XYZ file of C-alpha atoms in Angstrom:
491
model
C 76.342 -167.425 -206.292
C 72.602 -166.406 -207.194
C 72.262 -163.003 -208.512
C 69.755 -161.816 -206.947
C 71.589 -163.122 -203.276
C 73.459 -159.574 -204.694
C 70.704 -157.090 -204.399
C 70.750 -154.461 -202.169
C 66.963 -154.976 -200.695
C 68.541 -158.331 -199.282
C 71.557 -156.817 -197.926
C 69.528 -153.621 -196.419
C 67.419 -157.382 -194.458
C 70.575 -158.396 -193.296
C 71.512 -155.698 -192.070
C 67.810 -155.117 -190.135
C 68.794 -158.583 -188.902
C 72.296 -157.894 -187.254
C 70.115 -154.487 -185.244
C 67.287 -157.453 -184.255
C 69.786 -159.417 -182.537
C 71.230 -156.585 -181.192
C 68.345 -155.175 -179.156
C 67.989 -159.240 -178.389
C 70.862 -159.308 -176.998
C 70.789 -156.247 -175.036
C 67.179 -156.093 -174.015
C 66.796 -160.970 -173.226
C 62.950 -160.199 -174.176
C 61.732 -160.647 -176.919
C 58.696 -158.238 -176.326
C 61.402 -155.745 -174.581
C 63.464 -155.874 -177.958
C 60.391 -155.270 -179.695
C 59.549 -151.977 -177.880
C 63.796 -150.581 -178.622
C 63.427 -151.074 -181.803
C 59.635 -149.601 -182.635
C 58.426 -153.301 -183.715
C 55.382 -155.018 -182.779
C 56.216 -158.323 -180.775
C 55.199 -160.899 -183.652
C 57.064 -159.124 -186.001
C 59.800 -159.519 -183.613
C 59.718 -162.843 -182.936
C 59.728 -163.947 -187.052
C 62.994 -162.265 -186.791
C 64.031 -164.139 -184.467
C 63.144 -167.056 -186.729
C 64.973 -165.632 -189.646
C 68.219 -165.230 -187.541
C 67.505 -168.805 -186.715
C 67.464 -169.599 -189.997
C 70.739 -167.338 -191.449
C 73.069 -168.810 -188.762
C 71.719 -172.165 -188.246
C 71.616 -171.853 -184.704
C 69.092 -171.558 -181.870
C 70.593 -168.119 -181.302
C 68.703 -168.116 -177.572
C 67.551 -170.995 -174.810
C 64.618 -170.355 -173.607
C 64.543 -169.950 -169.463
C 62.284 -169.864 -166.788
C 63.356 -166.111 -166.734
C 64.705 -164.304 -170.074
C 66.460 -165.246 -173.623
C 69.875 -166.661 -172.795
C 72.120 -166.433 -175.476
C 74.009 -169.638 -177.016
C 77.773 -169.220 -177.141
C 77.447 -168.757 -180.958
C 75.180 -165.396 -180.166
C 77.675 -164.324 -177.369
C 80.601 -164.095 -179.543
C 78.618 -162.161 -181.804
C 77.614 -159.209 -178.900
C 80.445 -156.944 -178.916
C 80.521 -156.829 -182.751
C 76.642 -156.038 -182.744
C 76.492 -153.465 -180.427
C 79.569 -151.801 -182.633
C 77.211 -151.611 -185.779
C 74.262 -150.694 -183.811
C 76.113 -147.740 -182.141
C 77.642 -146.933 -185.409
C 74.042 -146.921 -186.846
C 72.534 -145.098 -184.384
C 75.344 -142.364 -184.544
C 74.763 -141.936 -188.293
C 71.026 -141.446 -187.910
C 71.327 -138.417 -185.841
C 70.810 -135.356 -187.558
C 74.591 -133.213 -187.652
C 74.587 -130.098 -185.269
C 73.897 -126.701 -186.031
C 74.961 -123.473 -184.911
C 72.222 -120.461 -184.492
C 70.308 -120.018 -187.079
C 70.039 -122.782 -188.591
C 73.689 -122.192 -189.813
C 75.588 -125.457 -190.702
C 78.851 -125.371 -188.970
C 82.100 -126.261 -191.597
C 84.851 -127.756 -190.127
C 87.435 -127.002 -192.441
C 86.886 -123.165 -191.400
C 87.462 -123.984 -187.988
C 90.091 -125.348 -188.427
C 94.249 -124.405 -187.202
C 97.519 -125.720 -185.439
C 96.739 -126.976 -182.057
C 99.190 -125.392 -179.339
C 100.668 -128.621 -177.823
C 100.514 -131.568 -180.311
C 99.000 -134.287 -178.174
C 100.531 -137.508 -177.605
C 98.714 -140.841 -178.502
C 96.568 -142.070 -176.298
C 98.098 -145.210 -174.010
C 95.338 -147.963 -174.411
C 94.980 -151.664 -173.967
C 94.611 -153.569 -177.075
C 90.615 -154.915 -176.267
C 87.823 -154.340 -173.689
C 89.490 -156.555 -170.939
C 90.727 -155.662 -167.370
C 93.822 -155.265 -166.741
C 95.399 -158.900 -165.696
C 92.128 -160.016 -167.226
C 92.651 -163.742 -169.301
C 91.231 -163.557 -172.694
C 88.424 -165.720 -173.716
C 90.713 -168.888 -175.107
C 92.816 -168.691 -172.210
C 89.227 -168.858 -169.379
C 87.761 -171.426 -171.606
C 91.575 -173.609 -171.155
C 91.010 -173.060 -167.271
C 87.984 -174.194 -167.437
C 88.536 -177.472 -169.149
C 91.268 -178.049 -166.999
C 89.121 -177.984 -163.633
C 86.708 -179.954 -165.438
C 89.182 -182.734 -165.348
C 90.401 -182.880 -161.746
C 89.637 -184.841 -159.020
C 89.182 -182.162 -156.718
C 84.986 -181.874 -156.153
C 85.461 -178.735 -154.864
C 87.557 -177.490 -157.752
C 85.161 -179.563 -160.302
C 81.807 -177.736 -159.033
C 83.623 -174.065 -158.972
C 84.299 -174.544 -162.558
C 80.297 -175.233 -163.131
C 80.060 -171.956 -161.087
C 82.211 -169.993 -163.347
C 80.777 -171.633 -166.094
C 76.959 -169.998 -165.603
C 78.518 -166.846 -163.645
C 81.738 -165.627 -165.131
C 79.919 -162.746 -167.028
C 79.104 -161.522 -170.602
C 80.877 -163.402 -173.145
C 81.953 -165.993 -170.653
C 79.114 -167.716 -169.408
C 76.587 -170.087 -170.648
C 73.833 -172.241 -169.473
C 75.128 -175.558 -168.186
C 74.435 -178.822 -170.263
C 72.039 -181.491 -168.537
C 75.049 -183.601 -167.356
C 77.592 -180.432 -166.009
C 74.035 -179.906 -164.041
C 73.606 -183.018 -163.077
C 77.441 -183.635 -162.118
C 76.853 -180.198 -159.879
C 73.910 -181.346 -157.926
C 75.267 -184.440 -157.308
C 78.309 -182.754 -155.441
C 76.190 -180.342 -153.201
C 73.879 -183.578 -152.243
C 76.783 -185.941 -151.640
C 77.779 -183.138 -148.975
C 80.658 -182.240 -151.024
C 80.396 -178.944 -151.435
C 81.325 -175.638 -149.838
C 78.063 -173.601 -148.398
C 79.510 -170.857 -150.417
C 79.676 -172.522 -153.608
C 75.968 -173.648 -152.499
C 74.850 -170.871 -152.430
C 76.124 -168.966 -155.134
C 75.375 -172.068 -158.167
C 71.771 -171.923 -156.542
C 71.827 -168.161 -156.905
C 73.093 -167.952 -160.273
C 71.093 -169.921 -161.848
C 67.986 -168.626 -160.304
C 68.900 -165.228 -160.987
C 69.146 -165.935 -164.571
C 66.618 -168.779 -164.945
C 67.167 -172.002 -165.470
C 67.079 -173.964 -168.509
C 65.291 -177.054 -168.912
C 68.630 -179.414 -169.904
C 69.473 -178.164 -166.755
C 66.536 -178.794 -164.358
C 66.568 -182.194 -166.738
C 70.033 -183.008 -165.051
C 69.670 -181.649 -161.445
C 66.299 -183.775 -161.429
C 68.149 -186.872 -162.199
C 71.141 -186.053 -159.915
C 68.567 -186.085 -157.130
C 66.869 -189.315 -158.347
C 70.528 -191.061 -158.233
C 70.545 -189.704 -154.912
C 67.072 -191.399 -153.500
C 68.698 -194.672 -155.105
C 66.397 -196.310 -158.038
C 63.294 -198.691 -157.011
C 63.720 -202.234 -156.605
C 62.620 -204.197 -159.328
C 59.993 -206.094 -157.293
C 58.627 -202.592 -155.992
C 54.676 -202.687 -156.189
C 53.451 -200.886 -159.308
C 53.241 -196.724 -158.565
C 50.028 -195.475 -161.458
C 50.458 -191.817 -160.275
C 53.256 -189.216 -159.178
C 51.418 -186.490 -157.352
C 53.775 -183.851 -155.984
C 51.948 -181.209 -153.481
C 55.060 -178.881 -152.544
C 52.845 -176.515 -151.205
C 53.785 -172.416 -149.895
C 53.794 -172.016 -146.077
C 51.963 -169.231 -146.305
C 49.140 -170.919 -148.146
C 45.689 -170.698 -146.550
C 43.259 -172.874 -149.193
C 42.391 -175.987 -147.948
C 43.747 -179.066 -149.555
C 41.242 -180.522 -151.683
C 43.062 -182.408 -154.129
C 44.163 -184.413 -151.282
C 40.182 -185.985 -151.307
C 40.585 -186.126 -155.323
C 44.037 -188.235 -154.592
C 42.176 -190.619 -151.849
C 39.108 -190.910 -154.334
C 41.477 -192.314 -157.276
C 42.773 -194.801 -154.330
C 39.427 -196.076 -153.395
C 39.372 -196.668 -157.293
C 42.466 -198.751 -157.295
C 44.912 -196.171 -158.923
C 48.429 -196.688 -156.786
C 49.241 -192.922 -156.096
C 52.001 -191.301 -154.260
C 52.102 -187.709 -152.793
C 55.123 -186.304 -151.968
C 56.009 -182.771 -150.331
C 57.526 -180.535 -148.213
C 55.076 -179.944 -145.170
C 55.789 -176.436 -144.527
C 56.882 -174.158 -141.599
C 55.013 -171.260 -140.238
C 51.464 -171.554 -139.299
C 50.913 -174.237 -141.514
C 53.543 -176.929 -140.367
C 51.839 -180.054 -140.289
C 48.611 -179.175 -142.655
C 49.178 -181.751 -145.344
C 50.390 -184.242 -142.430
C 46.991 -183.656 -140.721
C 44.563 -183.530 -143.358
C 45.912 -186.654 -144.914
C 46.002 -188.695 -141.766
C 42.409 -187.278 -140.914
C 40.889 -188.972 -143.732
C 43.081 -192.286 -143.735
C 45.588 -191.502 -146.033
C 49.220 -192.810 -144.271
C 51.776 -191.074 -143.480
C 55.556 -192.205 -144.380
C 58.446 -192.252 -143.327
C 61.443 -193.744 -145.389
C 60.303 -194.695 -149.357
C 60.076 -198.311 -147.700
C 57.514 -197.395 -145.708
C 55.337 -195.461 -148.471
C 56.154 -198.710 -150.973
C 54.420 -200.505 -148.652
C 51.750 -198.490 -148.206
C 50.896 -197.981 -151.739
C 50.712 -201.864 -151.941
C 48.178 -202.247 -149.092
C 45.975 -198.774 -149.150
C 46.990 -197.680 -152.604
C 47.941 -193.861 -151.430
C 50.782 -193.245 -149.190
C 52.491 -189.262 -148.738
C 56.075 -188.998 -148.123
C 57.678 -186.022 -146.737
C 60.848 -184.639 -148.431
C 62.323 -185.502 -145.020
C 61.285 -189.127 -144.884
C 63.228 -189.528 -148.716
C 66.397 -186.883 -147.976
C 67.283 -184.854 -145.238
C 69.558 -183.474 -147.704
C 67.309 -182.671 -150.092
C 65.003 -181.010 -147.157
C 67.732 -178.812 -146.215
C 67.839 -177.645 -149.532
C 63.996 -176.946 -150.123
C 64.653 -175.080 -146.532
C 67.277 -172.398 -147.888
C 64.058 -170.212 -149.257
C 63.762 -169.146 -145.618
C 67.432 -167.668 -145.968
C 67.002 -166.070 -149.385
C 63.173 -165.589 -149.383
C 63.293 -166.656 -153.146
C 63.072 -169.820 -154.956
C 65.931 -171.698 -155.945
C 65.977 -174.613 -158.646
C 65.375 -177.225 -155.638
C 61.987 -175.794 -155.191
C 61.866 -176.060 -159.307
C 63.021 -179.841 -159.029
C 61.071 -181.515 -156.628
C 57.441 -181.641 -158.804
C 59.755 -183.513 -160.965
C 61.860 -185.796 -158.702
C 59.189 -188.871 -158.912
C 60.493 -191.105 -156.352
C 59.383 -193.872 -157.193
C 59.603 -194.158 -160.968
C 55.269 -193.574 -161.560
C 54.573 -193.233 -165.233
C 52.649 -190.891 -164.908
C 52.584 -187.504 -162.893
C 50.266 -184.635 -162.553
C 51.651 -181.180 -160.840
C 50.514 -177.932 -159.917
C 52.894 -174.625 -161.011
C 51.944 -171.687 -160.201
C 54.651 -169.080 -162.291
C 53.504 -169.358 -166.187
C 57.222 -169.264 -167.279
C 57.521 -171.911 -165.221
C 55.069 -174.287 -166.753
C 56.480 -174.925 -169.996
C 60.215 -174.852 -168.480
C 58.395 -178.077 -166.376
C 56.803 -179.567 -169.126
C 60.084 -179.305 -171.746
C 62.051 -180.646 -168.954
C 59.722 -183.541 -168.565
C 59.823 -184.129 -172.202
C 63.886 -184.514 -171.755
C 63.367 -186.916 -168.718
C 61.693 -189.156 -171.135
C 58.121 -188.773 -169.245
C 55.601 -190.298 -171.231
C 52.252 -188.579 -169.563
C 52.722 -185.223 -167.927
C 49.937 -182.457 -166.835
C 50.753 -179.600 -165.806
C 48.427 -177.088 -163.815
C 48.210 -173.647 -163.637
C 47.373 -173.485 -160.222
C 47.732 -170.968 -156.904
C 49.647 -173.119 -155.523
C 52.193 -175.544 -155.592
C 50.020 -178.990 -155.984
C 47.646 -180.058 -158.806
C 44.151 -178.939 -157.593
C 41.998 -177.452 -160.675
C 40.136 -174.549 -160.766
C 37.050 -174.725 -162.486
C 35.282 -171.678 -161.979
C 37.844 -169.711 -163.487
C 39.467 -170.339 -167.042
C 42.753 -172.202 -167.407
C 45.130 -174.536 -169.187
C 46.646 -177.735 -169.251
C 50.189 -177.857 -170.353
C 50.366 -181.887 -171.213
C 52.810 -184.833 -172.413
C 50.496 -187.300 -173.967
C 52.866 -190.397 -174.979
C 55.977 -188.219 -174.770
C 54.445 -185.270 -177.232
C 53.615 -181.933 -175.655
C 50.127 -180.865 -176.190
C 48.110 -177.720 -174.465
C 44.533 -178.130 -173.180
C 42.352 -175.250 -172.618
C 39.317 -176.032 -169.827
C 36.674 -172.680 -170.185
C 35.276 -171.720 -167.038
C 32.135 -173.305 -164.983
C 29.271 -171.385 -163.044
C 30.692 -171.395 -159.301
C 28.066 -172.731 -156.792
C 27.559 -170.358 -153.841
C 29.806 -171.105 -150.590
C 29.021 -170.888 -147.071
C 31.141 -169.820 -144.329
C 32.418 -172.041 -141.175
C 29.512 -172.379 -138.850
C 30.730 -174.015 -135.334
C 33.680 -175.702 -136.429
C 37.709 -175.206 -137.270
C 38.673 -175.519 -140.972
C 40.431 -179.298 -140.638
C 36.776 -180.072 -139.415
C 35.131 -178.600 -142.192
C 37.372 -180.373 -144.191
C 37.081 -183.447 -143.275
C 33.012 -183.023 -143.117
C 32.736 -182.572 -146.795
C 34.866 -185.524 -147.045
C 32.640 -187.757 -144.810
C 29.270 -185.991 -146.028
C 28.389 -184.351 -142.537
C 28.848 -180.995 -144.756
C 27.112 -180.560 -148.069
C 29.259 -178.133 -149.866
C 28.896 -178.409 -153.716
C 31.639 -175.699 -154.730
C 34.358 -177.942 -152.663
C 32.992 -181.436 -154.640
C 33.240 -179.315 -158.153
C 36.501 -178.598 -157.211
C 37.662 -182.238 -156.067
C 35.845 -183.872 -158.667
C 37.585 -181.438 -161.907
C 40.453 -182.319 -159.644
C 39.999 -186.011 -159.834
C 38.891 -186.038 -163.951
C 42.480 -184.282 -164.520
C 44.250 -186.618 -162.842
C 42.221 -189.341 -164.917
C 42.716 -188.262 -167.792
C 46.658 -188.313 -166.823
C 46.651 -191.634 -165.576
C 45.159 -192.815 -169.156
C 47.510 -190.746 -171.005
C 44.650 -189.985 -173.170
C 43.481 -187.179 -175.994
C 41.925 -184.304 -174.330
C 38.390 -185.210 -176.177
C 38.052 -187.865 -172.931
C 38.018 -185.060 -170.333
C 34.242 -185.155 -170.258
C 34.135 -189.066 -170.224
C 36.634 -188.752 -167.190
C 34.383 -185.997 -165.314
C 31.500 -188.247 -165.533
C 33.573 -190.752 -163.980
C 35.260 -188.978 -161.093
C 31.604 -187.384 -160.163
C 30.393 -191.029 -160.302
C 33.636 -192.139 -157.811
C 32.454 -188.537 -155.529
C 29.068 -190.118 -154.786
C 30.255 -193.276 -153.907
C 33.176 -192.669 -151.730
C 30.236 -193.409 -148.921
C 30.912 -196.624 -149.334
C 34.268 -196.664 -148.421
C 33.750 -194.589 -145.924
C 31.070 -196.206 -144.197
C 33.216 -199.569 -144.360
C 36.289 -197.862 -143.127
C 34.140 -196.515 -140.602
C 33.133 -199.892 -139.320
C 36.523 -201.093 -139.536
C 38.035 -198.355 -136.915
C 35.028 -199.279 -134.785
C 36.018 -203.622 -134.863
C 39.567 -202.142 -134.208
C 38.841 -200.057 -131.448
C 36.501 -203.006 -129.902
C-alpha cells in the first residue's frame, strides 16, 4: 500500500466524503446538500464526483425530480447518518452549569435507588413482523417470476415504492414490462394509479421513460415495411388551458408545401379549448386522422397529416385523461412527445419543465434517436420563441449537444380588430393579415425544425432561417393554387 494513502490529511477527505453523501442522501439536491453542510454548490457537486470516483459507482440517477440513490448508496444510508450524528454530537460544545462552571461527573455521582433493568429492544430499526432486506428482495424475485400479471406488476410497484432502503428506480425493461400490463388492460385501477403516482412523485428516470415509451410503441404495433417515408415526428400535446395560438402548426404546413413528410400527433384537449388543434389544422388544409392508416395515407398524398391520441389508442387516451383526476402529470403525459408513431427519424418537441428537458433528451439518446431537438417552450409543442432568449437541448447523429439562440427585437403586435382569433389565425396564414411578430415566430419555428430534419451542426441555423423565411413568402403560391382547387371542387 502507498504511504502516503496513510496520512491523516487523506483520511480527514474521506471522512468529509462519508458527511457529503450524507447530507446527499438526506437532503436528494445537490444545491440543498450544499446549503446543510455550509458549501457552495460547485464545490458540492466535485464531491459528488470524488464519491463517484472512491466507490466506483454512480452513487445517484438523475430524475426529472431529485437525486435518487443507486442501491449501492442506499445500503450505505443508515451507516452515514450514524457517523454524521455521531459527528455532529461531538462538535457541540459540553454543558455548563452557572458560571461558567464545568460540571464533573464523577462528583455527581452515587448508587441509584432501584437498579434498572435492561432495556427490551429489537435487534435493528425494523417493525415489528417487518421482513428484513434479503428476505423483501427473495419476495420480490419470486413475483417477478409468476404468471400472475397482476402479481408481476405489484412487484414493480413495491419495487419503486416499498420505502427507504427498499426501493429503487425501475430498469428500462421492469418499466417497460409494467406499462405493457396497464395498456393490455391487465391491470387493477389501483395498481394504476399508484405505479403512475409513484413514480411521478419521485421523478422518473430516463431508463424508465426509455422503457414505458417502447411499451407503448409495441402497443400501436410497428409500421409496415412498405409504409411511405415519415421525415419528421412533431408531437403538439398541448395544456387545455392554453390560450396562444398555434403557430407552429403554419411552420409544420410550410415544411409540407416543401416536401418534408411530417406527422403531428396530440391530445386535443378538454375545456374551452377542445377541438383547437382539430380546427386550426383543418382550417388551413392540414387533414385530420383517424386510425395511423388513415394519417399514413395522408402523409403520402399531402405530406402532413395530425393524429389524435384517440385515433392511435383509446387506451393510451384514457391514460393522458387521468390528469383531470389527479390534476398533476403522470409519466404518460412525459411519454407521448416521445412515442413517434410512426418510426420518423427525426423529431422536434416542445417541454416546458427544464428538469424535464434533459430527462427527454437522455431518454431519446437510450431509444437510439439519431436527431432530437428539444424546446424550451410554454407549452407542450415545439413553437420557438425568438424574442426572448432560449436553448436547444439536441441529438445530432445520436450525440447530445446544447444550442443557445440569443434573443431578437420583437416587432410590435396589434390587437383583433373585427374578427375571432381562429380568423385571425388563419388570415396571417392566407396573407389577409400582415402581422410580422406571428411570421418571426413561424418562420424561427420552421428554421428549428430544419435544422432537425438535416440533423445538422448548429453553425447552419442561419442558413436554415434564410430558408424557412424564403418558404414564408412563398406559401402564396400554394395557397393561391389550393385556393383554385377548392373552387374546381366546389364547381
Amino acid at each position: 500500500m502507498d504511504p502516503a494513502s496513510q496520512e491523516p490529511g487523506l483520511k480527514l477527505g474521506h471522512l468529509r466524503l462519508l458527511l457529503a453523501l450524507d447530507a446527499l442522501l438526506v437532503e436528494g439536491s445537490v444545491n440543498r446538500a450544499a446549503e446543510r453542510l455550509g458549501m457552495s454548490a460547485p464545490a458540492m457537486s466535485r464531491l459528488l464526483s470524488q464519491i463517484r470516483e472512491v466507490y466506483d459507482d454512480p452513487i445517484f440517477i438523475r430524475s426529472s425530480r431529485r437525486l435518487i440513490p443507486t442501491p449501492f448508496a442506499e445500503s450505505m444510508r443508515q451507516r452515514l447518518r450514524a457517523v454524521a450524528a455521531e459527528a455532529e454530537a461531538l462538535s457541540r460544545p459540553q454543558e455548563k452549569a452557572a458560571g461558567n462552571t464545568a460540571i464533573d461527573p464523577s462528583s455527581w455521582s452515587g448508587r441509584p435507588v432501584i437498579e434498572a433493568a435492561p432495556l427490551t429492544a429489537r435487534p435493528s430499526i425494523l417493525l415489528e413482523g417487518e421482513p428484513p432486506p434479503d428476505a423483501f428482495a427473495r419476495k420480490l424475485a419470486s413475483l417477478g417470476k409468476t404468471e400472475d400479471t397482476r402479481k408481476r406488476l405489484a412487484k414493480h410497484i413495491a419495487t419503486i415504492g416499498a420505502g427507504i432502503g427498499r426501493s429503487r428506480p425501475l430498469t428500462a425493461d421492469e418499466a417497460e414490462d409494467a406499462f405493457r400490463i396497464i395498456l393490455e388492460g391487465e391491470a387493477d385501477p389501483a395498481q394504476i394509479g399508484a405505479l403512475l403516482s409513484m413514480m411521478n412523485f419521485r421523478g422518473e428516470t430516463a431508463a424508465e421513460l426509455a422503457g414505458l415509451v417502447r411499451a407503448a410503441r409495441l402497443h400501436l404495433g410497428a409500421p409496415d415495411s412498405d409504409s411511405p417515408r415519415i421525415d419528421l415526428d412533431w408531437p403538439a400535446y398541448i395544456s387545455p388551458k392554453s390560450r396562444r395560438m398555434p403557430w407552429f402548426l403554419q411552420a409544420a404546413l410550410l415544411l409540407a408545401q416543401a416536401g418534408r413528410k411530417i406527422l403531428l400527433h396530440g391530445l386535443d384537449g378538454g375545456g374551452d379549448t377542445r377541438g383547437m388543434l382539430v380546427s386550426a389544422a383543418s382550417t388551413i388544409g392540414i387533414p385530420i386522422c383517424g386510425s395511423i392508416a388513415s394519417a399514413r395515407e395522408a402523409i403520402a398524398t399531402r405530406g402532413i397529416a395530425y393524429l389524435p391520441v384517440a385515433a392511435m389508442s383509446s387506451q393510451l387516451h384514457r391514460l393522458h385523461m387521468l390528469y383531470g383526476l389527479f390534476e398533476t402529470r403522470t409519466p404518460v403525459n412525459s411519454l407521448m412527445p416521445l412515442l413517434n408513431p410512426l418510426d420518423a427519424p427525426s423529431i422536434m418537441m416542445g417541454v416546458v419543465r427544464p428538469a424535464y428537458r434533459e430527462l427527454h433528451c437522455d431518454t431519446g439518446a437510450i431509444l437510439g434517436c439519431g436527431s432530437l431537438t428539444v424546446m424550451g417552450t410554454s407549452r407542450d409543442a415545439a413553437e420557438a420563441t425568438p424574442f426572448r432568449s432560449s436553448a436547444l437541448l439536441r441529438l445530432v447523429g445520436g450525440r447530445a449537444e446544447n444550442l443557445f439562440l440569443p434573443a431578437s427585437p420583437e416587432p410590435m403586435s396589434y390587437p383583433l380588430t373585427g374578427m375571432t382569433s381562429l380568423e385571425y389565425w388563419r388570415g396571417v396564414w392566407n396573407g389577409t393579415v400582415r402581422d410580422e411578430r406571428a411570421a418571426e415566430i413561424i418562420s424561427a419555428t420552421a428554421a428549428v425544425a430544419l435544422l432537425t430534419l438535416r440533423g445538422e451542426d448548429a453553425d447552419r441555423l442561419e442558413e436554415c432561417r434564410g430558408t424557412a423565411r424564403e418558404l414564408w413568402k412563398g406559401r402564396m403560391k400554394n395557397v393561391s393554387r389550393n385556393h383554385s382547387r377548392s373552387n374546381e371542387a366546389a364547381r
